[in-house]
Short mmCIF file of C-alpha atoms and ligand atoms in Angstrom, two decimals:
data_model
loop_
_atom_site.label_atom_id
_atom_site.label_comp_id
_atom_site.label_asym_id
_atom_site.label_seq_id
_atom_site.Cartn_x
_atom_site.Cartn_y
_atom_site.Cartn_z
CA UNK A 26 -21.58 60.35 48.61
CA UNK A 27 -24.91 59.31 47.61
CA UNK A 28 -27.76 61.87 47.25
CA UNK A 29 -29.48 60.27 50.28
CA UNK A 30 -26.46 61.13 52.20
CA UNK A 31 -25.71 64.36 50.87
CA UNK A 32 -29.67 65.32 51.24
CA UNK A 33 -29.06 64.27 55.16
CA UNK A 34 -25.81 66.51 55.22
CA UNK A 35 -27.42 69.41 54.16
CA UNK A 36 -30.50 69.13 56.45
CA UNK A 37 -27.90 68.39 59.51
CA UNK A 38 -25.59 71.33 58.70
CA UNK A 39 -28.73 74.00 58.17
CA UNK A 40 -30.22 72.65 61.13
CA UNK A 41 -27.57 73.87 63.22
CA UNK A 42 -27.70 77.30 61.48
CA UNK A 43 -30.08 79.58 63.81
CA UNK A 44 -31.03 82.06 60.65
CA UNK A 45 -32.66 79.19 58.72
CA UNK A 46 -35.26 79.09 61.59
CA UNK A 47 -35.49 82.96 62.10
CA UNK A 48 -37.02 83.29 58.53
CA UNK A 49 -40.08 81.52 59.02
CA UNK A 50 -43.26 83.96 60.28
CA UNK A 51 -45.08 82.85 63.28
CA UNK A 52 -48.31 84.03 61.44
CA UNK A 53 -47.91 81.70 58.23
CA UNK A 54 -48.63 78.13 57.83
CA UNK A 55 -45.38 76.82 55.73
CA UNK A 56 -46.50 74.82 53.42
CA UNK A 57 -44.86 72.41 50.83
CA UNK A 58 -46.53 71.36 47.44
CA UNK A 59 -44.76 68.73 45.41
CA UNK A 60 -45.53 70.26 41.87
CA UNK A 61 -47.12 73.09 40.85
CA UNK A 62 -50.47 71.88 39.96
CA UNK A 63 -50.83 71.21 44.02
CA UNK A 64 -49.53 74.57 44.76
CA UNK A 65 -52.18 76.29 42.53
CA UNK A 66 -54.68 74.66 44.78
CA UNK A 67 -52.89 75.27 47.70
CA UNK A 68 -52.89 78.85 47.11
CA UNK A 69 -56.64 79.05 46.53
CA UNK A 70 -57.32 77.46 49.88
CA UNK A 71 -54.60 79.31 51.99
CA UNK A 72 -54.89 82.49 50.58
CA UNK A 73 -52.24 84.87 52.41
CA UNK A 74 -52.43 82.80 55.63
CA UNK A 75 -50.13 79.91 53.58
CA UNK A 76 -46.31 80.35 52.49
CA UNK A 77 -46.35 77.90 49.78
CA UNK A 78 -42.65 76.30 48.66
CA UNK A 79 -42.89 74.32 45.26
CA UNK A 80 -40.67 71.18 44.54
CA UNK A 81 -41.45 70.61 41.04
CA UNK A 82 -42.33 73.97 39.79
CA UNK A 83 -43.73 75.16 36.16
CA UNK A 84 -42.71 73.42 33.40
CA UNK A 85 -40.92 70.77 35.53
CA UNK A 86 -41.79 66.62 34.93
CA UNK A 87 -42.59 65.01 38.59
CA UNK A 88 -41.70 61.85 37.33
CA UNK A 89 -38.21 61.89 36.92
CA UNK A 90 -37.43 65.01 39.47
CA UNK A 91 -34.28 64.54 41.44
CA UNK A 92 -34.32 66.51 44.73
CA UNK A 93 -31.89 68.94 45.44
CA UNK A 94 -30.36 69.80 49.00
CA UNK A 95 -32.74 72.87 49.34
CA UNK A 96 -35.70 70.86 48.79
CA UNK A 97 -35.03 68.66 52.01
CA UNK A 98 -34.30 71.76 54.02
CA UNK A 99 -37.46 73.04 52.68
CA UNK A 100 -39.66 69.85 54.02
CA UNK A 101 -37.72 69.76 57.02
CA UNK A 102 -39.39 73.16 58.21
CA UNK A 103 -42.81 72.59 56.85
CA UNK A 104 -46.09 72.49 58.55
CA UNK A 105 -47.81 70.59 56.07
CA UNK A 106 -46.39 68.62 53.02
CA UNK A 107 -49.08 68.33 50.11
CA UNK A 108 -48.53 65.21 47.37
CA UNK A 109 -50.25 63.54 44.84
CA UNK A 110 -49.23 60.33 45.79
CA UNK A 111 -50.17 56.93 43.72
CA UNK A 112 -46.13 56.83 43.12
CA UNK A 113 -46.56 59.98 41.12
CA UNK A 114 -43.63 61.71 42.98
CA UNK A 115 -40.99 58.72 42.24
CA UNK A 116 -38.79 61.32 44.80
CA UNK A 117 -40.68 61.48 47.70
CA UNK A 118 -40.25 59.03 49.86
CA UNK A 119 -36.40 58.89 49.51
CA UNK A 120 -37.16 63.12 50.37
CA UNK A 121 -39.26 62.84 53.28
CA UNK A 122 -36.54 60.54 55.29
CA UNK A 123 -33.50 62.52 54.40
CA UNK A 124 -35.39 65.46 55.63
CA UNK A 125 -36.11 63.79 58.94
CA UNK A 126 -39.62 65.89 58.71
CA UNK A 127 -42.25 65.23 61.55
CA UNK A 128 -44.78 67.13 58.96
CA UNK A 129 -47.64 65.72 58.19
CA UNK A 130 -46.99 64.23 54.36
CA UNK A 131 -50.81 64.44 53.16
CA UNK A 132 -51.87 62.62 49.92
CA UNK A 133 -54.40 64.86 47.86
CA UNK A 134 -55.70 61.59 45.99
CA UNK A 135 -57.24 60.32 49.27
CA UNK A 136 -60.82 59.69 48.73
CA UNK A 137 -61.01 60.70 44.87
CA UNK A 138 -62.24 58.12 42.08
CA UNK A 139 -58.63 56.45 41.15
CA UNK A 140 -58.06 54.50 37.91
CA UNK A 141 -55.59 51.48 37.66
CA UNK A 142 -53.01 51.85 35.26
CA UNK A 143 -54.18 49.38 33.16
CA UNK A 144 -57.45 50.12 32.88
CA UNK A 145 -56.79 53.14 30.15
CA UNK A 146 -54.19 51.29 28.07
CA UNK A 147 -54.84 51.23 24.48
CA UNK A 148 -51.57 50.20 23.00
CA UNK A 149 -50.77 46.36 24.06
CA UNK A 150 -52.95 43.37 24.22
CA UNK A 151 -56.17 43.42 26.19
CA UNK A 152 -56.67 39.80 26.34
CA UNK A 153 -55.99 39.18 29.53
CA UNK A 154 -58.29 41.84 30.72
CA UNK A 155 -57.88 44.20 33.66
CA UNK A 156 -57.83 43.24 37.17
CA UNK A 157 -58.01 46.22 39.22
CA UNK A 158 -55.09 46.64 41.40
CA UNK A 159 -53.26 43.60 40.48
CA UNK A 160 -49.69 43.24 38.79
CA UNK A 161 -50.18 42.43 35.26
CA UNK A 162 -48.98 39.22 34.43
CA UNK A 163 -46.98 40.19 31.39
CA UNK A 164 -45.65 43.56 32.61
CA UNK A 165 -43.24 44.73 29.99
CA UNK A 166 -40.49 46.67 31.21
CA UNK A 167 -42.00 49.85 30.92
CA UNK A 168 -44.78 49.05 33.41
CA UNK A 169 -42.24 47.96 36.11
CA UNK A 170 -41.14 51.77 36.90
CA UNK A 171 -44.53 52.47 38.18
CA UNK A 172 -47.48 51.21 40.11
CA UNK A 173 -50.81 49.65 39.70
CA UNK A 174 -52.71 53.17 39.82
CA UNK A 175 -52.80 55.87 37.32
CA UNK A 176 -51.52 59.13 39.38
CA UNK A 177 -53.10 61.93 37.14
CA UNK A 178 -56.11 61.97 38.78
CA UNK A 179 -56.36 66.04 38.74
CA UNK A 180 -57.05 65.61 34.99
CA UNK A 181 -60.61 65.14 36.24
CA UNK A 182 -62.04 68.25 37.94
CA UNK A 183 -64.38 66.31 40.13
CA UNK A 184 -61.28 64.86 41.30
CA UNK A 185 -59.73 68.28 41.74
CA UNK A 186 -62.66 68.98 43.94
CA UNK A 187 -61.60 66.03 46.26
CA UNK A 188 -58.15 67.49 46.53
CA UNK A 189 -59.27 71.29 47.47
CA UNK A 190 -61.31 69.28 50.39
CA UNK A 191 -58.22 67.90 51.61
CA UNK A 192 -56.21 70.42 51.72
CA UNK A 193 -58.70 72.67 53.41
CA UNK A 194 -58.91 69.46 55.92
CA UNK A 195 -54.79 69.42 56.29
CA UNK A 196 -55.14 73.15 57.02
CA UNK A 197 -57.38 72.94 59.49
CA UNK A 198 -55.60 70.59 61.54
CA UNK A 199 -52.80 72.41 60.82
CA UNK A 200 -54.06 75.90 61.64
CA UNK A 201 -57.24 75.78 63.74
CA UNK A 202 -57.55 79.83 63.80
CA UNK A 203 -57.45 79.82 59.94
CA UNK A 204 -60.07 76.78 59.50
CA UNK A 205 -63.21 79.10 59.08
CA UNK A 206 -61.11 81.07 56.14
CA UNK A 207 -59.75 77.93 54.61
CA UNK A 208 -63.38 76.02 54.64
CA UNK A 209 -64.45 79.62 52.87
CA UNK A 210 -61.80 79.65 50.58
CA UNK A 211 -62.11 75.62 49.56
CA UNK A 212 -66.00 77.03 49.20
CA UNK A 213 -65.67 79.52 46.93
CA UNK A 214 -62.83 77.91 44.49
CA UNK A 215 -64.86 75.01 44.40
CA UNK A 216 -67.76 76.42 42.53
CA UNK A 217 -65.39 77.98 40.02
CA UNK A 218 -64.32 74.27 39.72
CA UNK A 219 -67.96 73.24 39.33
CA UNK A 220 -68.35 75.59 36.71
CA UNK A 221 -65.16 74.60 34.92
CA UNK A 222 -66.57 70.77 34.98
CA UNK A 223 -69.39 71.73 33.48
CA UNK A 224 -67.58 74.00 30.56
CA UNK A 225 -65.11 70.95 30.10
CA UNK A 226 -68.56 69.06 29.39
CA UNK A 227 -70.10 71.51 26.70
CA UNK A 228 -67.01 71.58 24.75
CA UNK A 229 -66.54 68.16 24.66
CA UNK A 230 -70.21 67.94 23.44
CA UNK A 231 -69.66 70.17 20.38
CA UNK A 232 -67.26 67.71 18.85
CA UNK A 233 -68.45 64.97 17.23
CA UNK A 234 -68.57 61.63 19.02
CA UNK A 235 -66.31 59.44 16.17
CA UNK A 236 -63.93 62.30 15.75
CA UNK A 237 -62.63 62.19 19.93
CA UNK A 238 -59.76 60.20 19.30
CA UNK A 239 -56.37 61.99 19.94
CA UNK A 240 -52.70 61.28 20.32
CA UNK A 241 -50.56 62.66 23.15
CA UNK A 242 -46.97 61.51 24.73
CA UNK A 243 -47.42 59.64 27.48
CA UNK A 244 -50.71 58.01 29.49
CA UNK A 245 -51.59 61.37 31.62
CA UNK A 246 -54.92 61.65 30.29
CA UNK A 247 -57.08 58.62 31.62
CA UNK A 248 -59.33 60.41 34.15
CA UNK A 249 -59.70 63.16 31.31
CA UNK A 250 -60.99 60.35 29.15
CA UNK A 251 -62.61 58.61 31.64
CA UNK A 252 -64.90 61.93 32.96
CA UNK A 253 -65.32 63.47 29.77
CA UNK A 254 -65.22 60.90 27.05
CA UNK A 255 -62.26 62.30 24.93
CA UNK A 256 -60.07 59.05 24.03
CA UNK A 257 -56.39 59.80 24.32
CA UNK A 258 -53.66 57.17 22.74
CA UNK A 259 -50.22 57.77 23.70
CA UNK A 260 -46.73 55.79 22.64
CA UNK A 261 -45.51 56.63 26.59
CA UNK A 262 -47.13 54.86 29.72
CA UNK A 263 -48.17 56.86 32.49
CA UNK A 264 -44.92 57.79 33.85
CA UNK A 265 -42.15 59.60 31.61
CA UNK A 266 -39.55 57.61 33.05
CA UNK A 267 -38.92 54.97 30.03
CA UNK A 268 -38.94 55.98 26.52
CA UNK A 269 -41.59 54.45 23.90
CA UNK A 270 -40.05 51.52 22.39
CA UNK A 271 -39.98 51.09 18.41
CA UNK A 272 -42.47 48.48 19.17
CA UNK A 273 -45.10 50.85 21.02
CA UNK A 274 -44.57 53.21 18.11
CA UNK A 275 -45.23 50.68 15.42
CA UNK A 276 -48.63 49.52 17.03
CA UNK A 277 -49.54 53.04 17.84
CA UNK A 278 -48.95 54.08 14.51
CA UNK A 279 -51.14 51.12 13.49
CA UNK A 280 -53.80 51.99 15.99
CA UNK A 281 -54.12 55.74 14.72
CA UNK A 282 -54.66 54.42 11.26
CA UNK A 283 -57.16 51.72 12.56
CA UNK A 284 -59.31 54.23 14.81
CA UNK A 285 -58.98 57.43 12.50
CA UNK A 286 -57.66 59.83 15.64
CA UNK A 287 -58.42 63.34 14.48
CA UNK A 288 -55.37 65.16 15.88
CA UNK A 289 -52.12 64.86 17.78
CA UNK A 290 -50.73 67.26 20.26
CA UNK A 291 -46.89 67.64 21.96
CA UNK A 292 -47.14 68.00 26.01
CA UNK A 293 -45.33 70.73 27.78
CA UNK A 294 -43.16 68.11 29.67
CA UNK A 295 -42.29 66.08 27.00
CA UNK A 296 -39.61 65.84 24.14
CA UNK A 297 -42.17 66.45 20.84
CA UNK A 298 -39.62 64.56 18.89
CA UNK A 299 -41.55 61.39 18.90
CA UNK A 300 -44.98 63.26 18.51
CA UNK A 301 -43.44 64.92 15.24
CA UNK A 302 -42.48 61.33 14.28
CA UNK A 303 -45.97 60.09 14.48
CA UNK A 304 -47.61 63.05 13.09
CA UNK A 305 -45.29 62.93 10.08
CA UNK A 306 -45.85 58.86 9.67
CA UNK A 307 -49.37 59.29 10.14
CA UNK A 308 -49.78 62.56 7.94
CA UNK A 309 -51.36 64.61 11.21
CA UNK A 310 -50.52 68.20 12.43
CA UNK A 311 -49.75 68.56 15.62
CA UNK A 312 -52.66 70.53 17.11
CA UNK A 313 -51.20 72.31 20.00
CA UNK A 314 -49.42 71.82 23.07
CA UNK A 315 -51.34 70.28 26.11
CA UNK A 316 -50.42 70.77 29.66
CA UNK A 317 -50.56 67.28 31.68
CA UNK A 318 -48.45 67.35 34.74
CA UNK A 319 -47.37 70.90 35.07
CA UNK A 320 -48.41 74.42 35.15
CA UNK A 321 -46.81 76.97 32.44
CA UNK A 322 -44.42 79.67 33.84
CA UNK A 323 -45.91 83.41 34.15
CA UNK A 324 -46.98 84.73 30.85
CA UNK A 325 -47.59 81.31 29.58
CA UNK A 326 -51.78 79.79 28.83
CA UNK A 327 -51.76 77.60 31.97
CA UNK A 328 -50.62 79.13 34.87
CA UNK A 329 -53.23 77.95 37.05
CA UNK A 330 -55.37 74.58 37.60
CA UNK A 331 -58.23 76.21 35.96
CA UNK A 332 -56.15 77.78 32.76
CA UNK A 333 -54.68 74.52 32.33
CA UNK A 334 -58.02 72.68 32.18
CA UNK A 335 -59.35 75.63 29.98
CA UNK A 336 -56.20 75.52 27.63
CA UNK A 337 -56.33 71.88 26.89
CA UNK A 338 -60.27 71.32 25.98
CA UNK A 339 -60.06 74.64 23.98
CA UNK A 340 -56.88 73.33 22.08
CA UNK A 341 -58.28 69.86 21.61
CA UNK A 342 -61.40 70.97 20.50
CA UNK A 343 -59.90 73.61 17.89
CA UNK A 344 -57.46 71.06 16.22
CA UNK A 345 -60.27 68.21 16.05
CA UNK A 346 -63.03 70.86 14.42
CA UNK A 347 -60.05 72.13 11.87
CA UNK A 348 -59.01 68.94 11.09
ZN1 ZN B 418 -47.20 61.91 34.35
#
């Protein structure tokens, strides 16, 4: 039985069960967040008017997530489904189809500043130049796995502000009675994001410009780079789906030597072995763990979006300045 059929079967079984329907509160808006970062933004906008179910939880990797039958059940019963879009959630189309949901699927990147996935590429021949939205002529196997756009838009706080506005609009349209609350919450949280954005800029300003090149596992920080002026180099592309080839790694090590990268970091969602190998071959010390695509679980340093962004810039700055 295919995964899709299994999901569809699970939905139809549960749909016949009256208890599943009875658990949903009449007052709360039932919201699906595709991954942990969106769940946190949604919680800040929805407060206690919404009940949020997160598909890919803290520490999870949405690029390679395999939905469970319970996910299809949750999506089937949702009032609103919040997703990133730009092919970040590779599982989404299949899951939505299998669930048979009639809820709006809201792409939170809509209206934010979107970068093409080629725009921030570092370790491949750049002679062809970059054509926004166009397929690369000599795309390698890695590039066939993801779309033309870099999905990690939340790594720019200005884009996160757009996500928050989109969430408020979605909640207002699903629950008009709560609209004033959603708007007020979004406004108050938006103020915190504006302060966070300023804090990151101030921290980057304290790092000498010639020392702002660093290494991470996968190309998840293109928006951070574009917005705040820290250069990220990574052996893996914008998806974690395919592993870096030996040639990618060799090219990266060459580039590290040429660019004099100041620091290297592991990412919470990826295996640290490759980064440790590059660190040992380049003589760099691993400067800590960055959170790119998921929050940390309770007790970790990145329990909320704001904590995550603050942890990342603090870790980056500290590692560069002590190197
Ligand atoms: Zn990613």
